[in-house]
Coordinates of C-alpha atoms and ligand atoms in Angstrom, one line a residue:
X23 CA -24.0 -40.4 -48.3
X24 CA -23.8 -37.3 -50.0
X25 CA -26.6 -35.3 -50.9
X26 CA -26.6 -31.8 -52.7
X27 CA -29.5 -30.2 -51.4
X28 CA -30.9 -26.4 -51.0
X29 CA -31.5 -27.4 -47.1
X30 CA -33.7 -25.6 -44.9
X31 CA -32.4 -22.1 -45.4
X32 CA -32.6 -19.0 -43.4
X33 CA -31.5 -16.4 -46.3
X34 CA -32.5 -17.1 -50.1
X35 CA -29.8 -19.4 -51.5
X36 CA -29.7 -19.5 -55.0
X37 CA -27.5 -21.5 -57.1
X38 CA -26.1 -19.2 -59.4
X39 CA -22.2 -20.8 -59.3
X40 CA -21.3 -23.8 -60.9
X41 CA -18.3 -24.4 -58.4
X42 CA -19.7 -25.3 -54.9
X43 CA -17.2 -23.8 -52.9
X44 CA -19.3 -24.1 -49.9
X45 CA -19.8 -27.3 -48.3
X46 CA -21.5 -28.4 -44.7
X47 CA -20.2 -31.8 -43.6
X48 CA -22.9 -33.0 -41.1
X49 CA -22.3 -36.1 -39.0
X50 CA -25.8 -37.3 -38.6
X51 CA -24.9 -40.4 -36.4
X52 CA -22.4 -38.8 -34.3
X53 CA -24.8 -36.1 -32.3
X54 CA -24.8 -36.6 -28.4
X55 CA -25.6 -33.0 -27.0
X56 CA -29.3 -31.8 -26.6
X57 CA -29.8 -28.2 -27.6
X58 CA -32.1 -27.2 -24.8
X59 CA -35.0 -25.2 -26.1
X60 CA -34.5 -22.8 -23.1
X61 CA -31.6 -21.3 -25.6
X62 CA -34.5 -19.8 -27.5
X63 CA -35.7 -17.9 -24.5
X64 CA -36.4 -14.4 -24.1
X65 CA -35.9 -11.2 -21.7
X66 CA -38.7 -8.8 -20.9
X67 CA -37.9 -5.9 -18.3
X68 CA -40.1 -2.9 -16.9
X69 CA -38.5 -0.7 -19.5
X70 CA -39.9 1.6 -21.8
X71 CA -43.2 0.0 -23.5
X72 CA -42.0 -3.4 -23.0
X73 CA -44.4 -4.5 -20.2
X74 CA -46.7 -1.5 -20.3
X75 CA -48.3 -1.3 -24.1
X76 CA -46.4 -4.2 -25.0
X77 CA -47.9 -7.1 -23.0
X78 CA -50.0 -5.2 -20.3
X79 CA -53.1 -3.0 -21.5
X80 CA -55.3 -3.8 -18.6
X81 CA -58.8 -5.4 -18.6
X82 CA -60.7 -2.4 -19.4
X83 CA -58.8 -1.6 -22.9
X84 CA -60.0 -1.8 -26.2
X85 CA -57.1 -3.9 -27.4
X86 CA -58.3 -7.5 -27.3
X87 CA -56.9 -8.9 -24.2
X88 CA -56.9 -11.9 -21.8
X89 CA -56.9 -10.5 -18.0
X90 CA -55.2 -7.3 -19.3
X91 CA -52.6 -9.1 -21.6
X92 CA -52.7 -8.5 -25.1
X93 CA -53.8 -11.4 -27.2
X94 CA -51.9 -10.4 -30.2
X95 CA -48.6 -10.2 -28.5
X96 CA -49.4 -13.7 -26.8
X97 CA -50.5 -15.4 -29.7
X98 CA -47.5 -14.3 -31.7
X99 CA -44.8 -15.4 -29.0
X100 CA -46.5 -18.8 -29.4
X101 CA -45.9 -18.9 -33.0
X102 CA -42.1 -19.0 -32.1
X103 CA -42.5 -21.6 -29.1
X104 CA -41.2 -19.2 -26.3
X105 CA -39.8 -21.7 -23.9
X106 CA -39.4 -19.0 -21.2
X107 CA -39.4 -15.3 -20.2
X108 CA -37.1 -13.6 -17.9
X109 CA -38.3 -10.6 -15.5
X110 CA -38.6 -8.2 -14.2
X111 CA -34.9 -7.0 -15.2
X112 CA -32.2 -6.2 -16.2
X113 CA -31.3 -3.4 -13.9
X114 CA -34.8 -2.9 -13.0
X115 CA -34.7 -6.0 -10.9
X116 CA -32.4 -4.9 -8.5
X117 CA -34.4 -2.0 -7.5
X118 CA -37.7 -3.9 -7.6
X119 CA -39.7 -4.7 -4.4
X120 CA -41.9 -7.4 -5.1
X121 CA -44.6 -6.8 -2.5
X122 CA -45.0 -3.6 -4.5
X123 CA -46.5 -5.7 -7.3
X124 CA -48.9 -7.5 -5.3
X125 CA -52.5 -7.0 -3.8
X126 CA -55.3 -5.0 -5.0
X127 CA -53.9 -2.8 -7.9
X128 CA -55.4 0.4 -7.1
X129 CA -53.7 -0.1 -3.4
X130 CA -50.2 -0.6 -4.9
X131 CA -47.5 2.1 -4.3
X132 CA -45.7 3.5 -7.0
X133 CA -41.9 4.0 -7.4
X134 CA -39.8 5.7 -10.0
X135 CA -38.0 3.7 -12.5
X136 CA -34.5 5.4 -12.1
X137 CA -32.7 3.3 -14.7
X138 CA -35.1 3.7 -17.5
X139 CA -36.3 7.2 -18.3
X140 CA -37.2 8.1 -14.7
X141 CA -41.1 7.2 -15.4
X142 CA -43.5 6.6 -12.6
X143 CA -44.0 2.8 -12.4
X144 CA -47.5 1.8 -10.9
X145 CA -46.6 -1.6 -10.3
X146 CA -49.9 -2.7 -12.1
X147 CA -47.7 -5.5 -13.6
X148 CA -46.4 -7.8 -10.6
X149 CA -46.0 -11.2 -9.6
X150 CA -49.6 -12.5 -10.4
X151 CA -49.7 -10.5 -13.7
X152 CA -46.2 -12.1 -14.7
X153 CA -47.3 -15.6 -13.9
X154 CA -50.3 -15.2 -15.7
X155 CA -48.6 -14.0 -18.9
X156 CA -46.2 -17.4 -18.6
X157 CA -49.2 -19.4 -18.2
X158 CA -50.8 -17.7 -21.3
X159 CA -47.7 -18.2 -23.3
X160 CA -47.1 -21.8 -21.8
X161 CA -43.6 -20.7 -21.0
X162 CA -41.6 -21.2 -17.9
X163 CA -41.0 -18.2 -15.9
X164 CA -37.4 -16.9 -14.9
X165 CA -37.5 -14.7 -12.0
X166 CA -34.6 -12.4 -11.5
X167 CA -34.5 -11.7 -7.5
X168 CA -33.0 -8.2 -5.7
X169 CA -29.5 -9.0 -4.6
X170 CA -28.5 -5.2 -5.1
X171 CA -30.9 -3.1 -3.1
X172 CA -33.1 -5.5 -1.4
X173 CA -32.4 -8.0 1.2
X174 CA -31.9 -11.8 1.8
X175 CA -35.3 -11.6 3.9
X176 CA -37.3 -10.3 1.0
X177 CA -35.8 -12.9 -1.7
X178 CA -36.2 -15.5 0.7
X179 CA -40.0 -14.5 1.1
X180 CA -40.7 -13.9 -2.6
X181 CA -39.4 -17.7 -3.1
X182 CA -41.9 -18.8 -0.3
X183 CA -44.5 -16.6 -1.6
X184 CA -44.1 -18.3 -5.2
X185 CA -43.4 -21.6 -4.3
X186 CA -44.7 -23.0 -0.9
X187 CA -47.4 -25.0 0.1
X188 CA -47.2 -24.8 3.7
X189 CA -49.0 -22.8 6.3
X190 CA -47.0 -19.6 6.7
X191 CA -47.5 -15.8 6.5
X192 CA -46.2 -15.9 2.8
X193 CA -48.9 -18.5 1.6
X194 CA -51.4 -16.7 3.6
X195 CA -50.9 -13.5 1.4
X196 CA -50.7 -15.6 -1.6
X197 CA -53.9 -16.8 -0.9
X198 CA -55.7 -13.8 0.2
X199 CA -54.7 -12.4 -3.2
X200 CA -56.3 -15.1 -5.2
X201 CA -53.7 -17.8 -5.7
X202 CA -54.5 -21.3 -3.6
X203 CA -51.6 -23.4 -5.2
X204 CA -47.9 -22.6 -5.3
X205 CA -46.7 -22.0 -8.7
X206 CA -43.4 -23.9 -8.6
X207 CA -41.0 -21.6 -10.2
X208 CA -38.0 -23.1 -10.9
X209 CA -35.4 -20.5 -12.8
X210 CA -34.2 -17.9 -10.3
X211 CA -31.6 -15.4 -10.8
X212 CA -29.7 -14.2 -7.9
X213 CA -29.2 -10.8 -9.1
X214 CA -28.3 -9.0 -12.3
X215 CA -25.4 -7.3 -13.5
X216 CA -24.1 -7.1 -9.9
X217 CA -20.7 -5.7 -11.4
X218 CA -22.5 -2.8 -12.5
X219 CA -26.3 -1.5 -12.0
X220 CA -26.8 -4.4 -9.5
X221 CA -24.5 -3.1 -7.3
X222 CA -21.3 -2.3 -8.5
X223 CA -19.7 -5.2 -6.7
X224 CA -16.2 -6.8 -7.0
X225 CA -16.5 -10.4 -7.9
X226 CA -15.4 -11.2 -4.4
X227 CA -17.9 -9.4 -2.7
X228 CA -20.6 -10.7 -5.3
X229 CA -19.6 -14.5 -4.6
X230 CA -20.0 -14.0 -1.0
X231 CA -23.2 -12.2 -1.1
X232 CA -24.8 -14.9 -3.7
X233 CA -23.8 -17.6 -1.4
X234 CA -25.7 -15.8 1.5
X235 CA -28.7 -15.2 -0.8
X236 CA -28.7 -18.3 -2.2
X237 CA -28.6 -20.2 1.2
X238 CA -31.7 -18.6 2.0
X239 CA -33.6 -19.2 -1.2
X240 CA -35.3 -22.5 -0.4
X241 CA -36.5 -25.3 -2.3
X242 CA -40.3 -26.2 -1.5
X243 CA -42.0 -29.5 -2.0
X244 CA -40.7 -31.2 -5.2
X245 CA -39.8 -28.1 -6.8
X246 CA -35.9 -27.5 -7.0
X247 CA -34.9 -24.5 -7.8
X248 CA -32.5 -23.9 -10.7
X249 CA -30.4 -20.8 -9.5
X250 CA -28.6 -18.6 -11.7
X251 CA -25.6 -16.6 -10.2
X252 CA -25.1 -13.0 -11.7
X253 CA -22.2 -13.9 -13.9
X254 CA -19.6 -11.7 -15.8
X255 CA -20.0 -8.9 -18.4
X256 CA -18.6 -10.2 -21.4
X257 CA -14.9 -10.7 -21.2
X258 CA -14.8 -10.3 -17.5
X259 CA -12.9 -13.8 -16.8
X260 CA -11.7 -12.8 -13.3
X261 CA -15.5 -12.7 -12.4
X262 CA -16.1 -16.2 -13.8
X263 CA -13.0 -17.6 -12.2
X264 CA -13.8 -16.0 -8.8
X265 CA -17.4 -17.3 -9.0
X266 CA -16.7 -21.0 -9.9
X267 CA -13.8 -21.0 -7.7
X268 CA -15.3 -19.7 -4.4
X269 CA -19.1 -19.7 -5.1
X270 CA -19.8 -23.5 -4.6
X271 CA -21.3 -24.2 -8.1
X272 CA -23.5 -27.0 -8.3
X273 CA -24.7 -26.4 -4.4
X274 CA -25.2 -22.6 -4.4
X275 CA -26.2 -22.0 -8.0
X276 CA -27.0 -24.5 -11.1
X277 CA -26.3 -21.8 -13.8
X278 CA -24.4 -18.7 -14.3
X279 CA -25.3 -15.8 -16.5
X280 CA -23.2 -13.9 -19.2
X281 CA -24.5 -10.9 -20.7
X282 CA -22.7 -9.5 -24.3
X283 CA -24.7 -7.1 -26.4
X284 CA -23.5 -6.5 -30.0
X285 CA -22.9 -2.8 -30.6
X286 CA -21.7 -1.6 -34.1
X287 CA -19.7 1.3 -32.6
X288 CA -19.2 2.1 -29.0
X289 CA -21.4 2.7 -26.1
X290 CA -21.7 6.7 -26.8
X291 CA -22.5 6.1 -30.2
X292 CA -24.0 3.0 -31.0
X293 CA -25.1 3.5 -34.6
X294 CA -28.4 3.7 -36.2
X295 CA -30.9 0.5 -36.5
X296 CA -31.9 1.2 -40.1
X297 CA -29.1 3.7 -41.6
X298 CA -26.1 1.8 -42.0
X299 CA -23.7 1.0 -44.9
X300 CA -22.0 -2.3 -45.7
X301 CA -18.9 -1.6 -43.7
X302 CA -21.1 -1.1 -40.6
X303 CA -22.9 -3.9 -41.6
X304 CA -19.9 -6.3 -41.5
X305 CA -18.6 -4.9 -38.1
X306 CA -21.7 -5.5 -36.5
X307 CA -21.6 -9.3 -37.8
X308 CA -17.8 -9.4 -36.7
X309 CA -18.6 -8.1 -33.5
X310 CA -21.5 -10.4 -33.0
X311 CA -19.3 -13.3 -33.7
X312 CA -17.2 -12.4 -30.7
X313 CA -19.8 -14.4 -28.8
X314 CA -18.0 -17.5 -29.8
X315 CA -14.7 -16.6 -28.4
X316 CA -16.5 -15.5 -25.2
X317 CA -18.4 -18.7 -24.8
X318 CA -15.0 -20.7 -25.4
X319 CA -12.9 -18.8 -22.7
X320 CA -15.7 -18.7 -20.2
X321 CA -16.5 -22.6 -20.7
X322 CA -12.8 -23.3 -20.5
X323 CA -12.8 -21.7 -16.7
X324 CA -16.0 -23.5 -15.9
X325 CA -14.5 -26.7 -17.0
X326 CA -11.6 -26.3 -14.6
X327 CA -14.1 -26.1 -11.6
X328 CA -17.1 -27.7 -12.7
X329 CA -15.6 -30.8 -14.8
X330 CA -18.9 -32.7 -14.4
X331 CA -20.8 -29.9 -16.3
X332 CA -23.2 -29.3 -13.6
X333 CA -23.7 -25.8 -14.1
X334 CA -25.0 -24.3 -16.9
X335 CA -23.9 -21.1 -19.0
X336 CA -26.9 -19.1 -19.3
X337 CA -26.5 -16.0 -21.6
X338 CA -29.5 -14.0 -20.1
X339 CA -29.0 -10.9 -22.2
X340 CA -27.7 -10.8 -25.8
X341 CA -28.5 -9.1 -29.2
X342 CA -28.2 -5.9 -30.9
X343 CA -28.1 -2.8 -29.2
X344 CA -28.4 0.4 -31.4
X345 CA -29.2 3.9 -30.9
X346 CA -33.0 4.7 -30.0
X347 CA -35.1 5.7 -32.6
X348 CA -35.0 9.8 -33.5
X349 CA -37.5 11.1 -31.3
X350 CA -38.1 8.5 -29.0
X351 CA -37.6 8.6 -25.3
X352 CA -33.6 7.8 -25.0
X353 CA -34.4 5.9 -21.8
X354 CA -36.7 3.8 -23.7
X355 CA -34.5 1.6 -26.0
X356 CA -37.1 1.6 -28.6
X357 CA -35.2 0.5 -32.0
X358 CA -36.1 -0.9 -35.3
X359 CA -35.2 -4.4 -36.7
X360 CA -33.8 -5.4 -40.1
X361 CA -32.3 -8.5 -41.8
X362 CA -29.2 -7.1 -40.2
X363 CA -30.7 -8.1 -36.7
X364 CA -31.9 -11.6 -38.2
X365 CA -28.4 -12.1 -39.0
X366 CA -27.1 -11.2 -35.6
X367 CA -29.8 -13.5 -34.3
X368 CA -29.2 -16.6 -36.4
X369 CA -25.3 -16.4 -36.0
X370 CA -25.8 -16.1 -32.2
X371 CA -28.2 -18.8 -32.1
X372 CA -25.8 -21.2 -33.8
X373 CA -23.0 -20.2 -31.7
X374 CA -25.1 -21.0 -28.6
X375 CA -26.1 -24.4 -30.4
X376 CA -22.7 -25.3 -30.8
X377 CA -22.2 -24.8 -27.3
X378 CA -24.8 -27.2 -26.4
X379 CA -22.9 -29.0 -23.9
X380 CA -22.5 -26.0 -21.5
X381 CA -25.3 -23.3 -22.9
X382 CA -28.5 -24.4 -21.2
X383 CA -30.3 -21.2 -21.6
X384 CA -30.1 -17.5 -23.4
X385 CA -32.5 -14.8 -23.5
X386 CA -32.5 -12.3 -26.2
X387 CA -33.3 -9.0 -25.0
X388 CA -36.1 -7.8 -24.9
X389 CA -39.3 -9.4 -26.7
X390 CA -41.4 -6.3 -27.5
X391 CA -40.7 -2.8 -28.3
X392 CA -37.4 -2.7 -26.8
X393 CA -33.9 -3.5 -28.0
X394 CA -33.7 -6.4 -30.4
X395 CA -37.5 -7.2 -30.3
X396 CA -39.4 -9.9 -31.8
X397 CA -42.3 -7.9 -31.8
X398 CA -43.1 -4.2 -32.1
X399 CA -46.7 -2.6 -31.2
X400 CA -48.1 0.4 -32.1
X401 CA -51.4 1.0 -30.1
X402 CA -53.9 -2.1 -31.4
X403 CA -51.3 -3.0 -34.3
X404 CA -48.3 -5.5 -34.0
X405 CA -45.7 -6.1 -36.3
X406 CA -43.4 -9.2 -36.5
X407 CA -39.7 -8.3 -36.8
X408 CA -37.0 -10.2 -39.1
X409 CA -35.7 -11.5 -35.7
X410 CA -39.0 -13.0 -34.9
X411 CA -39.0 -15.2 -38.5
X412 CA -35.4 -16.4 -37.4
X413 CA -36.7 -17.9 -33.9
X414 CA -39.6 -19.1 -35.9
X415 CA -37.4 -21.1 -38.2
X416 CA -35.3 -22.3 -35.4
X417 CA -37.9 -23.8 -33.4
X418 CA -37.0 -26.8 -35.2
X419 CA -34.0 -27.2 -32.9
X420 CA -35.7 -27.0 -29.8
X421 CA -34.5 -30.1 -27.9
X422 CA -33.1 -31.5 -30.8
X423 CA -29.7 -33.4 -30.9
X424 CA -26.9 -31.4 -32.2
X425 CA -25.3 -33.0 -35.1
X426 CA -21.6 -32.3 -35.4
X427 CA -20.6 -30.4 -38.3
X428 CA -18.1 -28.8 -40.4
X429 CA -18.5 -25.6 -42.5
X430 CA -16.2 -25.2 -45.4
X431 CA -17.0 -22.0 -46.8
X432 CA -16.2 -18.6 -48.7
X433 CA -15.1 -15.6 -46.7
X434 CA -17.0 -12.6 -46.9
X435 CA -14.8 -9.6 -46.7
X436 CA -14.7 -5.9 -46.2
X437 CA -11.7 -3.8 -46.6
X438 CA -8.7 -6.1 -45.0
X439 CA -11.1 -8.2 -42.7
X440 CA -13.1 -11.3 -43.4
X441 CA -15.3 -13.5 -41.7
X442 CA -17.0 -17.0 -42.7
X443 CA -19.8 -16.4 -45.0
X444 CA -22.1 -19.0 -43.8
X445 CA -23.2 -19.7 -40.4
X446 CA -25.2 -23.0 -39.7
X447 CA -26.8 -25.4 -37.2
X448 CA -27.7 -29.1 -38.0
X449 CA -29.8 -31.0 -35.7
X450 CA -31.7 -34.0 -35.4
X451 CA -35.3 -34.4 -33.9
X452 CA -36.9 -37.3 -31.9
X453 CA -38.5 -38.5 -35.1
X454 CA -35.2 -38.8 -36.7
X455 CA -35.5 -35.7 -39.1
X456 CA -32.8 -33.8 -39.6
X457 CA -33.0 -29.9 -39.9
X458 CA -30.3 -27.6 -41.3
X459 CA -30.6 -23.7 -41.0
X460 CA -28.1 -21.9 -42.9
X461 CA -27.4 -18.2 -43.0
X462 CA -25.5 -16.5 -45.6
X463 CA -24.1 -13.1 -44.4
X464 CA -22.7 -11.8 -47.7
X465 CA -25.1 -9.2 -48.6
X466 CA -24.6 -9.2 -52.1
X467 CA -23.7 -12.6 -53.3
X468 CA -26.1 -15.7 -53.5
X469 CA -24.1 -18.9 -52.3
X470 CA -24.5 -22.7 -53.6
X471 CA -24.2 -24.7 -50.8
X472 CA -23.8 -28.7 -50.7
X473 CA -24.6 -30.5 -47.8
X474 CA -22.7 -33.6 -46.9
X475 CA -24.8 -35.9 -44.9
X476 CA -22.5 -38.5 -43.7
X477 CA -23.7 -41.6 -41.8
X478 CA -27.4 -41.4 -42.7
X479 CA -28.4 -44.7 -44.6
X480 CA -31.4 -43.3 -46.4
X481 CA -32.6 -39.7 -47.1
X482 CA -36.2 -40.1 -48.1
X483 CA -37.1 -36.3 -48.8
X484 CA -35.7 -33.1 -48.7
X485 CA -37.4 -29.9 -48.2
X486 CA -36.3 -26.3 -48.3
X487 CA -37.5 -23.1 -46.8
X488 CA -36.2 -19.4 -47.6
X489 CA -36.2 -16.1 -46.3
X490 CA -35.6 -13.8 -49.2
X491 CA -33.9 -10.7 -48.1
X492 CA -35.0 -8.8 -51.2
X493 CA -38.8 -9.1 -49.7
X494 CA -37.9 -7.7 -46.2
Ligands
AHR14 O1 -31.1 -5.0 -21.5 C1 -31.0 -3.4 -21.1 C2 -30.1 -3.6 -19.8 O2 -28.7 -3.7 -20.4 C3 -30.5 -4.5 -18.7 O3 -31.5 -3.9 -17.8 C4 -29.1 -4.5 -18.0 O4 -29.1 -5.6 -17.1 C5 -28.3 -4.6 -19.1 O5 -27.3 -3.6 -19.0

């Protein structure tokens, strides 16, 4: 069946051209992969004002809060159906000692956050506060353990503290801190960026360390840990190969991470979040599409060593990384957010969805006030960013079945380079509803798009929703 529709649209798609050169062929009856809702996950680090000020204001704050956590931020994140939250880092994870963040707050030791601005961390927000935040958000916690500067014992005891219901020294301490029942934390990161800030290790060295740490992070009761090995940086295929060949995938780890940030220029001059011309806009989108090649190549390696598809690829840091806003602390990574960011979000989410067979989780960096945030706060006020609204529109794909689609479309060109002008995902939910999200990357030309819904016997109704860039 062929239907011409204005589908569920991300950007304003206005019919101005008579000839429909843009077509999305959707095979409505051929879907087999589920798009894990965990692809729509988030990441929050002890960095800048993400945790302190962003979530945590303390019980005595005038800002409305529940147990010290801002109500406005929690309510906003619930709107986008936040499925999981990764914490405490990032680079911070590999210098974080979890025991500093439990017990009476006024007795917790302080530390210096050496990675992010050299500020004093008072450990007011620790394990109990994070898990209370996840409880309020009704999302799954993803905790990244310290492999870089911690010890096997420390990591092992953290898991015991969180998940054991036995009589043990760790559970005694947990109970004395007011938590009787174990939390049953499932997602566990075995270090972060251990090729860099997490210890400057070689792939071979990390793989051995990961085996050792993983051996001592135990399952308790019925809870089965989903351990996420610290994976490669961007196109470090040797790292992936080593981990998959020698790390005993499926046993020592169930997921492997991948980090790739979109940077318009280079690490020394990333470019402004708001002051950019069309050339830079184009370059940003082209660079973000590199995610597609990274996934194809890393997945090919994973397929070689794990043909049964037991291990998930977890893109647990991604998004736009711009220069900080002028006048803000360079170590706080505070950046503004525009429609360019919204498109970077939709393009990446489409890429993850298309790789749903292997990509089981992803976490955009970093939710509140840091990098490509969903929410920016100032004192008692919050603003939801353009990226937030993409995540909101895409909730329809959470745990839906990916529908194989072909996008036949015009190119969007700049100077001698081109990218496809459209990016899209089609999925079918449990009730049989088909959702199509489409982004038009061309900033000046609206597109007419026809959707060919193949295999659908009857289309009972069609409805569209747009995001109009002129209104943002
Ligand atoms: O998200 C900011 C930083 O980027 C993280 O701490 C680190 O893992 C990555 O390099």
